GROMACS .gro file of C-alpha atoms in nm:
model
  447
    1MET     CA    1  -1.511   4.969  -3.601
    2ILE     CA    2  -1.630   5.277  -3.418
    3PRO     CA    3  -1.669   5.205  -3.050
    4ILE     CA    4  -2.023   5.229  -2.816
    5GLU     CA    5  -1.932   5.476  -2.549
    6LEU     CA    6  -2.138   5.428  -2.229
    7ARG     CA    7  -2.139   5.588  -1.856
    8LEU     CA    8  -2.217   5.327  -1.612
    9SER     CA    9  -2.141   5.522  -1.290
   10PRO     CA   10  -2.018   5.892  -1.230
   11MET     CA   11  -1.696   5.688  -1.171
   12LEU     CA   12  -1.673   5.442  -1.473
   13SER     CA   13  -1.730   5.448  -1.832
   14LEU     CA   14  -1.720   5.210  -2.093
   15ARG     CA   15  -1.616   5.192  -2.432
   16LEU     CA   16  -1.681   4.890  -2.658
   17CYS     CA   17  -1.584   4.791  -3.025
   18GLN     CA   18  -1.743   4.476  -3.095
   19THR     CA   19  -1.587   4.253  -3.373
   20GLN     CA   20  -1.528   3.884  -3.452
   21LYS     CA   21  -1.194   3.969  -3.609
   22PHE     CA   22  -0.960   3.844  -3.316
   23LYS     CA   23  -0.878   3.540  -3.133
   24THR     CA   24  -0.805   3.703  -2.812
   25GLU     CA   25  -1.015   3.979  -2.673
   26MET     CA   26  -0.889   4.274  -2.476
   27LEU     CA   27  -1.038   4.432  -2.179
   28SER     CA   28  -0.839   4.721  -1.982
   29LEU     CA   29  -0.926   4.956  -1.682
   30SER     CA   30  -0.730   5.278  -1.692
   31ALA     CA   31  -0.742   5.635  -1.502
   32ALA     CA   32  -0.589   5.973  -1.645
   33LEU     CA   33  -0.422   6.147  -1.335
   34PRO     CA   34  -0.332   6.531  -1.354
   35ILE     CA   35   0.042   6.529  -1.303
   36ALA     CA   36   0.039   6.885  -1.169
   37GLY     CA   37   0.079   6.864  -0.774
   38GLN     CA   38   0.133   6.489  -0.790
   39LYS     CA   39   0.456   6.261  -0.769
   40PRO     CA   40   0.410   6.024  -1.066
   41TYR     CA   41   0.718   5.814  -0.940
   42MET     CA   42   0.502   5.731  -0.635
   43THR     CA   43   0.213   5.611  -0.863
   44SER     CA   44   0.472   5.439  -1.083
   45LEU     CA   45   0.620   5.248  -0.781
   46LEU     CA   46   0.264   5.195  -0.670
   47LEU     CA   47   0.166   5.010  -0.950
   48SER     CA   48   0.474   4.781  -0.956
   49VAL     CA   49   0.401   4.709  -0.584
   50LEU     CA   50   0.023   4.634  -0.661
   51LEU     CA   51   0.098   4.355  -0.912
   52ARG     CA   52   0.309   4.176  -0.656
   53GLY     CA   53  -0.009   4.041  -0.476
   54THR     CA   54  -0.367   4.075  -0.360
   55LYS     CA   55  -0.573   3.967  -0.089
   56SER     CA   56  -0.707   3.654  -0.258
   57TYR     CA   57  -0.364   3.604  -0.432
   58PRO     CA   58  -0.106   3.733  -0.199
   59ASP     CA   59   0.185   3.682  -0.419
   60ILE     CA   60   0.281   3.724  -0.804
   61SER     CA   61   0.255   3.336  -0.826
   62ALA     CA   62  -0.072   3.294  -0.698
   63ILE     CA   63  -0.186   3.544  -0.928
   64ASN     CA   64  -0.016   3.368  -1.242
   65ARG     CA   65  -0.168   3.063  -1.150
   66ARG     CA   66  -0.507   3.209  -1.138
   67LEU     CA   67  -0.465   3.371  -1.482
   68ASP     CA   68  -0.343   3.051  -1.616
   69TYR     CA   69  -0.654   2.882  -1.483
   70LEU     CA   70  -0.855   3.132  -1.671
   71PHE     CA   71  -0.724   3.000  -2.010
   72GLY     CA   72  -0.397   3.186  -2.015
   73THR     CA   73  -0.526   3.549  -1.956
   74GLU     CA   74  -0.225   3.794  -1.958
   75LEU     CA   75  -0.227   4.097  -1.730
   76SER     CA   76  -0.002   4.388  -1.769
   77VAL     CA   77   0.009   4.707  -1.628
   78ARG     CA   78   0.013   5.064  -1.822
   79ASN     CA   79   0.173   5.382  -1.707
   80PHE     CA   80   0.270   5.674  -1.936
   81TYR     CA   81   0.209   6.018  -2.002
   82ARG     CA   82  -0.068   6.201  -2.230
   83GLY     CA   83  -0.058   6.543  -2.222
   84ASP     CA   84  -0.036   6.654  -1.874
   85ALA     CA   85  -0.183   6.349  -1.718
   86GLN     CA   86  -0.054   6.028  -1.626
   87VAL     CA   87  -0.249   5.752  -1.772
   88ILE     CA   88  -0.241   5.463  -1.526
   89GLY     CA   89  -0.400   5.096  -1.569
   90LEU     CA   90  -0.434   4.728  -1.602
   91CYS     CA   91  -0.492   4.540  -1.940
   92ALA     CA   92  -0.606   4.199  -1.982
   93ASN     CA   93  -0.600   3.978  -2.295
   94VAL     CA   94  -0.840   3.701  -2.288
   95LEU     CA   95  -0.898   3.415  -2.512
   96GLY     CA   96  -1.169   3.477  -2.758
   97ALA     CA   97  -1.541   3.292  -2.671
   98ASP     CA   98  -1.515   3.105  -2.979
   99TYR     CA   99  -1.190   2.941  -2.929
  100LEU     CA  100  -1.267   2.845  -2.558
  101PRO     CA  101  -1.288   2.465  -2.498
  102ASP     CA  102  -1.634   2.309  -2.479
  103GLY     CA  103  -1.811   2.320  -2.133
  104THR     CA  104  -1.635   2.657  -2.027
  105PRO     CA  105  -1.862   2.877  -1.837
  106GLU     CA  106  -2.048   3.134  -1.985
  107ARG     CA  107  -1.845   3.472  -2.120
  108GLU     CA  108  -1.984   3.667  -1.898
  109LYS     CA  109  -1.857   3.454  -1.578
  110LEU     CA  110  -1.512   3.440  -1.712
  111LEU     CA  111  -1.482   3.806  -1.809
  112SER     CA  112  -1.618   3.874  -1.455
  113GLU     CA  113  -1.347   3.653  -1.278
  114VAL     CA  114  -1.086   3.850  -1.503
  115VAL     CA  115  -1.214   4.196  -1.398
  116ALA     CA  116  -1.209   4.057  -1.028
  117ILE     CA  117  -0.857   4.010  -1.035
  118MET     CA  118  -0.801   4.347  -1.179
  119ARG     CA  119  -1.044   4.493  -0.899
  120GLU     CA  120  -0.831   4.324  -0.634
  121VAL     CA  121  -0.506   4.440  -0.803
  122PHE     CA  122  -0.603   4.805  -0.752
  123PHE     CA  123  -0.837   4.801  -0.458
  124SER     CA  124  -0.742   4.494  -0.249
  125PRO     CA  125  -0.360   4.450  -0.230
  126THR     CA  126  -0.200   4.241   0.003
  127LEU     CA  127  -0.119   4.398   0.342
  128ASP     CA  128   0.080   4.333   0.635
  129GLU     CA  129  -0.047   4.296   1.022
  130HIS     CA  130  -0.054   4.689   1.040
  131GLY     CA  131  -0.248   4.751   0.722
  132LEU     CA  132   0.060   4.895   0.534
  133LEU     CA  133   0.184   4.762   0.165
  134ARG     CA  134   0.425   4.463   0.265
  135THR     CA  135   0.769   4.629   0.349
  136ASN     CA  136   0.947   4.337   0.126
  137TYR     CA  137   0.747   4.400  -0.156
  138VAL     CA  138   0.810   4.796  -0.132
  139GLU     CA  139   1.174   4.754  -0.101
  140SER     CA  140   1.220   4.495  -0.339
  141GLU     CA  141   1.015   4.737  -0.621
  142LYS     CA  142   1.216   5.037  -0.496
  143GLN     CA  143   1.568   4.845  -0.625
  144LEU     CA  144   1.379   4.744  -0.942
  145HIS     CA  145   1.299   5.108  -1.006
  146CYS     CA  146   1.615   5.220  -0.937
  147ASP     CA  147   1.794   4.951  -1.159
  148ALA     CA  148   1.564   5.094  -1.448
  149ILE     CA  149   1.675   5.436  -1.403
  150ARG     CA  150   2.001   5.343  -1.431
  151ALA     CA  151   2.012   5.110  -1.690
  152LYS     CA  152   1.836   5.434  -1.909
  153LYS     CA  153   2.197   5.586  -1.922
  154ASN     CA  154   2.332   5.267  -2.112
  155HIS     CA  155   2.102   5.341  -2.385
  156PRO     CA  156   2.191   5.677  -2.517
  157GLN     CA  157   1.931   5.750  -2.747
  158GLY     CA  158   1.671   5.681  -2.503
  159TYR     CA  159   1.826   5.904  -2.224
  160ALA     CA  160   1.896   6.187  -2.473
  161MET     CA  161   1.535   6.174  -2.559
  162ASP     CA  162   1.422   6.155  -2.202
  163ARG     CA  163   1.646   6.446  -2.136
  164CYS     CA  164   1.542   6.674  -2.411
  165ARG     CA  165   1.171   6.626  -2.303
  166SER     CA  166   1.242   6.732  -1.961
  167LEU     CA  167   1.434   7.029  -2.063
  168MET     CA  168   1.184   7.135  -2.304
  169PHE     CA  169   0.877   7.096  -2.063
  170ASP     CA  170   1.072   7.185  -1.756
  171SER     CA  171   0.798   7.452  -1.662
  172GLU     CA  172   0.512   7.202  -1.755
  173PRO     CA  173   0.375   6.887  -1.556
  174CYS     CA  174   0.480   6.659  -1.817
  175GLY     CA  175   0.863   6.772  -1.764
  176ILE     CA  176   0.838   6.567  -1.454
  177PRO     CA  177   1.046   6.227  -1.486
  178LEU     CA  178   0.759   5.955  -1.492
  179TYR     CA  179   1.004   5.720  -1.251
  180GLY     CA  180   1.152   6.009  -1.092
  181THR     CA  181   1.497   6.002  -0.946
  182GLU     CA  182   1.675   5.711  -0.752
  183GLU     CA  183   1.698   5.960  -0.466
  184GLU     CA  184   1.338   6.048  -0.473
  185VAL     CA  185   1.226   5.636  -0.521
  186MET     CA  186   1.460   5.521  -0.224
  187ALA     CA  187   1.296   5.774   0.029
  188VAL     CA  188   0.971   5.652  -0.021
  189THR     CA  189   0.853   5.442   0.279
  190PRO     CA  190   0.552   5.159   0.310
  191GLU     CA  191   0.344   5.425   0.517
  192ASP     CA  192   0.415   5.667   0.238
  193LEU     CA  193   0.317   5.442  -0.037
  194THR     CA  194  -0.009   5.296   0.134
  195ALA     CA  195  -0.115   5.659   0.181
  196HIS     CA  196  -0.070   5.758  -0.161
  197TRP     CA  197  -0.250   5.413  -0.239
  198LYS     CA  198  -0.564   5.549  -0.031
  199ALA     CA  199  -0.557   5.871  -0.160
  200LEU     CA  200  -0.550   5.729  -0.509
  201CYS     CA  201  -0.860   5.508  -0.458
  202LYS     CA  202  -1.068   5.772  -0.318
  203GLU     CA  203  -1.045   5.977  -0.629
  204LEU     CA  204  -0.997   5.715  -0.904
  205SER     CA  205  -1.223   5.745  -1.207
  206LEU     CA  206  -1.190   5.447  -1.411
  207HIS     CA  207  -1.220   5.394  -1.832
  208ALA     CA  208  -1.321   5.057  -1.933
  209PHE     CA  209  -1.252   4.977  -2.285
  210TYR     CA  210  -1.331   4.625  -2.437
  211VAL     CA  211  -1.249   4.502  -2.785
  212GLY     CA  212  -1.395   4.176  -2.917
  213ALA     CA  213  -1.694   3.941  -2.979
  214SER     CA  214  -1.886   3.970  -2.673
  215ASP     CA  215  -2.211   4.229  -2.683
  216ALA     CA  216  -2.240   4.548  -2.432
  217GLU     CA  217  -2.494   4.372  -2.233
  218SER     CA  218  -2.234   4.093  -2.143
  219ILE     CA  219  -1.962   4.352  -2.077
  220ILE     CA  220  -2.163   4.554  -1.857
  221GLY     CA  221  -2.248   4.250  -1.631
  222ALA     CA  222  -1.894   4.164  -1.613
  223LEU     CA  223  -1.794   4.469  -1.512
  224ALA     CA  224  -2.071   4.533  -1.255
  225LYS     CA  225  -1.998   4.149  -1.128
  226GLY     CA  226  -1.620   4.187  -1.119
  227LEU     CA  227  -1.601   4.535  -0.951
  228GLN     CA  228  -1.902   4.471  -0.746
  229LEU     CA  229  -2.105   4.768  -0.869
  230GLU     CA  230  -2.480   4.844  -0.780
  231ASN     CA  231  -2.705   5.047  -0.997
  232VAL     CA  232  -2.543   5.041  -1.301
  233GLN     CA  233  -2.652   5.245  -1.591
  234ALA     CA  234  -2.604   5.255  -1.951
  235ASP     CA  235  -2.626   5.615  -2.048
  236PRO     CA  236  -2.469   5.680  -2.399
  237ILE     CA  237  -2.175   5.953  -2.366
  238GLN     CA  238  -2.239   6.250  -2.601
  239LYS     CA  239  -2.004   6.276  -2.899
  240GLY     CA  240  -1.791   6.581  -2.866
  241SER     CA  241  -1.785   6.529  -2.458
  242PRO     CA  242  -1.510   6.743  -2.299
  243ALA     CA  243  -1.124   6.653  -2.252
  244THR     CA  244  -1.063   6.437  -1.958
  245ILE     CA  245  -0.681   6.530  -1.987
  246PRO     CA  246  -0.518   6.861  -1.964
  247LEU     CA  247  -0.426   6.965  -2.307
  248THR     CA  248  -0.173   7.232  -2.427
  249ASN     CA  249  -0.327   7.542  -2.566
  250VAL     CA  250  -0.049   7.614  -2.831
  251ALA     CA  251  -0.213   7.950  -2.940
  252GLU     CA  252  -0.133   8.080  -2.575
  253LEU     CA  253   0.197   7.921  -2.518
  254VAL     CA  254   0.480   8.167  -2.506
  255ARG     CA  255   0.752   8.055  -2.734
  256ARG     CA  256   1.103   8.106  -2.564
  257PRO     CA  257   1.453   8.156  -2.758
  258GLU     CA  258   1.626   7.833  -2.863
  259ARG     CA  259   1.873   7.704  -2.604
  260ARG     CA  260   2.114   7.409  -2.599
  261VAL     CA  261   2.240   7.169  -2.339
  262ASP     CA  262   2.539   6.959  -2.391
  263GLU     CA  263   2.619   6.666  -2.140
  264ASP     CA  264   2.901   6.424  -2.108
  265LEU     CA  265   2.804   6.043  -2.012
  266PRO     CA  266   3.016   5.735  -2.007
  267VAL     CA  267   2.874   5.596  -2.326
  268HIS     CA  268   3.005   5.483  -2.674
  269GLN     CA  269   2.808   5.679  -2.878
  270SER     CA  270   2.682   6.072  -2.903
  271ALA     CA  271   2.299   6.137  -2.931
  272LEU     CA  272   2.157   6.457  -3.072
  273VAL     CA  273   1.799   6.525  -3.004
  274MET     CA  274   1.618   6.871  -3.090
  275GLY     CA  275   1.277   6.943  -2.941
  276LEU     CA  276   1.028   7.177  -3.133
  277ARG     CA  277   0.728   7.361  -3.093
  278MET     CA  278   0.429   7.279  -3.335
  279PRO     CA  279   0.144   7.509  -3.409
  280ALA     CA  280  -0.130   7.265  -3.336
  281ALA     CA  281  -0.215   6.982  -3.085
  282VAL     CA  282  -0.475   6.696  -3.104
  283GLN     CA  283  -0.762   6.898  -3.020
  284ASP     CA  284  -0.678   7.181  -3.300
  285ASP     CA  285  -0.784   7.224  -3.656
  286GLY     CA  286  -0.430   7.205  -3.758
  287PHE     CA  287  -0.354   6.864  -3.604
  288PHE     CA  288  -0.364   6.652  -3.921
  289ALA     CA  289  -0.120   6.912  -4.114
  290CYS     CA  290   0.102   6.870  -3.821
  291ALA     CA  291   0.114   6.508  -3.834
  292PHE     CA  292   0.151   6.504  -4.233
  293TYR     CA  293   0.459   6.721  -4.148
  294ASN     CA  294   0.626   6.471  -3.915
  295GLU     CA  295   0.557   6.219  -4.165
  296LEU     CA  296   0.740   6.425  -4.421
  297LEU     CA  297   1.008   6.513  -4.213
  298GLY     CA  298   1.129   6.186  -4.040
  299SER     CA  299   0.833   5.958  -3.915
  300SER     CA  300   0.786   5.613  -4.076
  301SER     CA  301   0.787   5.734  -4.437
  302PRO     CA  302   1.036   5.538  -4.648
  303VAL     CA  303   1.169   5.888  -4.822
  304SER     CA  304   1.130   6.092  -4.521
  305LYS     CA  305   1.398   6.392  -4.541
  306LEU     CA  306   1.581   6.309  -4.234
  307PHE     CA  307   1.631   5.945  -4.312
  308ILE     CA  308   1.697   6.026  -4.665
  309ASN     CA  309   1.926   6.308  -4.658
  310VAL     CA  310   2.099   6.284  -4.299
  311ARG     CA  311   2.134   5.926  -4.296
  312GLU     CA  312   2.104   5.769  -4.668
  313LYS     CA  313   2.270   6.030  -4.864
  314ARG     CA  314   2.533   6.181  -4.632
  315GLY     CA  315   2.586   5.883  -4.407
  316LEU     CA  316   2.598   6.107  -4.102
  317CYS     CA  317   2.439   5.890  -3.867
  318TYR     CA  318   2.303   5.583  -3.747
  319SER     CA  319   1.952   5.693  -3.717
  320CYS     CA  320   1.745   5.982  -3.756
  321PHE     CA  321   1.391   6.033  -3.702
  322SER     CA  322   1.111   6.251  -3.534
  323THR     CA  323   0.798   6.178  -3.351
  324TYR     CA  324   0.508   6.427  -3.286
  325ASN     CA  325   0.353   6.432  -2.935
  326ALA     CA  326   0.014   6.540  -3.055
  327TYR     CA  327  -0.112   6.587  -2.690
  328LYS     CA  328   0.157   6.885  -2.626
  329GLY     CA  329   0.195   6.998  -2.965
  330ALA     CA  330   0.556   6.917  -2.974
  331LEU     CA  331   0.792   6.727  -3.182
  332THR     CA  332   1.132   6.572  -3.129
  333ILE     CA  333   1.380   6.481  -3.367
  334CYS     CA  334   1.637   6.244  -3.252
  335CYS     CA  335   1.984   6.130  -3.414
  336SER     CA  336   2.216   5.872  -3.302
  337LEU     CA  337   2.576   5.901  -3.428
  338GLU     CA  338   2.954   5.946  -3.384
  339SER     CA  339   3.087   6.253  -3.208
  340ASP     CA  340   3.279   6.388  -3.535
  341ARG     CA  341   2.963   6.394  -3.729
  342LEU     CA  342   2.763   6.614  -3.450
  343GLU     CA  343   2.801   6.949  -3.631
  344GLU     CA  344   2.752   6.816  -3.999
  345ALA     CA  345   2.422   6.610  -3.873
  346GLU     CA  346   2.262   6.941  -3.704
  347GLY     CA  347   2.346   7.181  -3.993
  348GLU     CA  348   2.173   6.897  -4.223
  349ILE     CA  349   1.868   6.861  -3.990
  350ARG     CA  350   1.847   7.237  -4.005
  351ALA     CA  351   1.839   7.227  -4.346
  352GLN     CA  352   1.582   6.979  -4.399
  353LEU     CA  353   1.346   7.186  -4.172
  354ALA     CA  354   1.435   7.490  -4.371
  355ALA     CA  355   1.353   7.297  -4.688
  356LEU     CA  356   0.993   7.187  -4.547
  357ALA     CA  357   0.936   7.567  -4.465
  358ALA     CA  358   1.018   7.665  -4.822
  359GLY     CA  359   0.777   7.412  -4.985
  360ASP     CA  360   1.070   7.175  -5.117
  361ILE     CA  361   0.821   6.889  -5.126
  362SER     CA  362   0.846   6.614  -5.411
  363ASP     CA  363   0.535   6.433  -5.533
  364ASP     CA  364   0.735   6.119  -5.436
  365GLU     CA  365   0.777   6.262  -5.089
  366TRP     CA  366   0.428   6.373  -5.078
  367GLN     CA  367   0.266   6.024  -5.191
  368ALA     CA  368   0.506   5.830  -4.971
  369ALA     CA  369   0.379   5.986  -4.649
  370GLN     CA  370   0.034   6.001  -4.762
  371LYS     CA  371   0.074   5.598  -4.827
  372SER     CA  372   0.247   5.566  -4.509
  373MET     CA  373  -0.019   5.740  -4.281
  374GLU     CA  374  -0.295   5.573  -4.447
  375ASN     CA  375  -0.152   5.209  -4.397
  376ALA     CA  376  -0.086   5.354  -4.033
  377TYR     CA  377  -0.458   5.440  -3.990
  378ARG     CA  378  -0.549   5.114  -4.157
  379GLN     CA  379  -0.333   4.918  -3.920
  380LEU     CA  380  -0.499   5.037  -3.595
  381SER     CA  381  -0.749   4.778  -3.659
  382ASP     CA  382  -0.479   4.483  -3.711
  383SER     CA  383  -0.471   4.429  -3.326
  384PRO     CA  384  -0.715   4.478  -3.011
  385SER     CA  385  -0.435   4.646  -2.840
  386ALA     CA  386  -0.362   4.916  -3.134
  387THR     CA  387  -0.749   4.980  -3.143
  388GLU     CA  388  -0.789   5.044  -2.760
  389VAL     CA  389  -0.463   5.253  -2.778
  390TYR     CA  390  -0.608   5.456  -3.039
  391TYR     CA  391  -0.950   5.508  -2.926
  392LEU     CA  392  -0.862   5.558  -2.561
  393GLY     CA  393  -0.618   5.840  -2.658
  394ARG     CA  394  -0.891   5.995  -2.855
  395ALA     CA  395  -1.166   5.978  -2.556
  396LEU     CA  396  -0.920   6.141  -2.319
  397ALA     CA  397  -0.842   6.418  -2.535
  398GLY     CA  398  -1.248   6.507  -2.631
  399VAL     CA  399  -1.157   6.422  -3.025
  400PRO     CA  400  -1.350   6.151  -3.146
  401VAL     CA  401  -1.197   6.085  -3.486
  402SER     CA  402  -1.218   5.733  -3.622
  403PRO     CA  403  -0.925   5.609  -3.834
  404GLU     CA  404  -1.112   5.637  -4.133
  405GLU     CA  405  -1.181   5.982  -4.061
  406GLY     CA  406  -0.837   6.043  -3.985
  407SER     CA  407  -0.711   5.869  -4.297
  408ALA     CA  408  -0.994   6.071  -4.533
  409ARG     CA  409  -0.852   6.433  -4.342
  410ILE     CA  410  -0.492   6.346  -4.442
  411ALA     CA  411  -0.621   6.267  -4.789
  412ALA     CA  412  -0.769   6.593  -4.814
  413LEU     CA  413  -0.471   6.800  -4.702
  414THR     CA  414  -0.311   7.073  -4.929
  415ARG     CA  415   0.028   7.173  -4.976
  416GLU     CA  416  -0.077   7.492  -4.873
  417GLU     CA  417  -0.169   7.387  -4.534
  418VAL     CA  418   0.133   7.154  -4.444
  419ILE     CA  419   0.400   7.447  -4.582
  420GLN     CA  420   0.212   7.698  -4.320
  421VAL     CA  421   0.256   7.421  -4.021
  422ALA     CA  422   0.626   7.434  -4.140
  423LYS     CA  423   0.689   7.798  -4.152
  424GLN     CA  424   0.549   7.822  -3.789
  425VAL     CA  425   0.779   7.532  -3.633
  426THR     CA  426   1.019   7.666  -3.406
  427ILE     CA  427   1.338   7.490  -3.222
  428ASP     CA  428   1.299   7.528  -2.814
  429THR     CA  429   1.551   7.287  -2.726
  430VAL     CA  430   1.873   7.134  -2.860
  431PHE     CA  431   2.052   6.848  -2.638
  432VAL     CA  432   2.357   6.683  -2.690
  433LEU     CA  433   2.483   6.391  -2.550
  434HIS     CA  434   2.871   6.361  -2.572
  435PRO     CA  435   3.026   6.010  -2.492
  436THR     CA  436   3.336   5.981  -2.253
  437ALA     CA  437   3.372   5.615  -2.276
  438LYS     CA  438   3.625   5.448  -2.478
  439GLY     CA  439   3.593   5.190  -2.732
  440GLU     CA  440   3.701   4.865  -2.726
  441GLU     CA  441   3.944   4.894  -2.986
  442GLN     CA  442   4.103   5.198  -2.802
  443ASN     CA  443   4.109   5.023  -2.501
  444ASP     CA  444   4.297   4.718  -2.658
  445GLU     CA  445   4.549   4.945  -2.796
  446GLU     CA  446   4.601   5.121  -2.498
  447ASP     CA  447   4.651   4.796  -2.307
   0.00000   0.00000   0.00000
């Protein structure tokens, strides 16, 4: 299921995966915004405010009623980092054409109405008499964002991972927190946010992605009508087109000495997070070897070194896993544990890193990692959203690799390639979260 890629206008591209496999279809409109020189927290707040109401549907209830009328269409916001870009957008899940009731208007019309709602959310939000985003919506979303920022501290693992990433990338754009700080958010005014929205609209280049049964002509028609476009083209996008997001050049990155940061927080559990620099990112030849290294170390393989040795054999933690940020050429190890196990757990994690660098990889570990990654690639086609997220990410990075190609590249890897990766991995940042809250049993005893 390789997408058709078309350029519809200078500010709109379309990628389409035509399939009869799903009962629901997915249509997304996304934009990739460079983080450098921007305020990501403003965009994050803006997205929440925009979804509160539009010119035609002035509140969230009106939007939901319209979506319900369109056969229960679901609309959600996307907002995350890819490399040094902030990817924002709207995703619509629509009932498949073969499952619509008899007498339903033609498919293109239904999709165009969904696109029209998405266009209004982006470009025609509800405004007050002064032409500003409504104060009550802005203030309400500011409070919700601050609540979410505070709530992160109640989840030691997630908080520690965020802190480690911010420290590791402190001199890079993606080191800026996506949702900002409470002080930054509370300082935003309706005037500020309206100005930010207007500036964003002027430069917004959209990537449309569709997964479903309709053909390209129908989707192009729905986009043209829903977005109110004229003179729409359908020019093929050449394979190997350049990336549309800033990517890390790992070869030019100056690696610094390992550093350690300890922090106290009133929670009940410790967290140990290690940020590592890898020798390749998604656009590099060594990407697949790096991805496989992560699988061997601590991703989803049932016999990964971190899971088997740190958690199962030695019982040093509640969980221990690794994730590979392919767009930054970085790997994160996260371990949730009790404070008295910190030293032992860190020592064992370092031992497993050394084991991989020494080529200590059993046949069972290798085969389990291969099967795990092959299954992961195969499962990408099991849902419209997984298909869309995979291909959109590769398109933004300028790396048009299908899941089938990816699986074949993994199968062709040699031990020497993976060991060479392991030898080049370096630890950049170690973040340790120390709990200061007393457990319930301790409190009971003191009482």
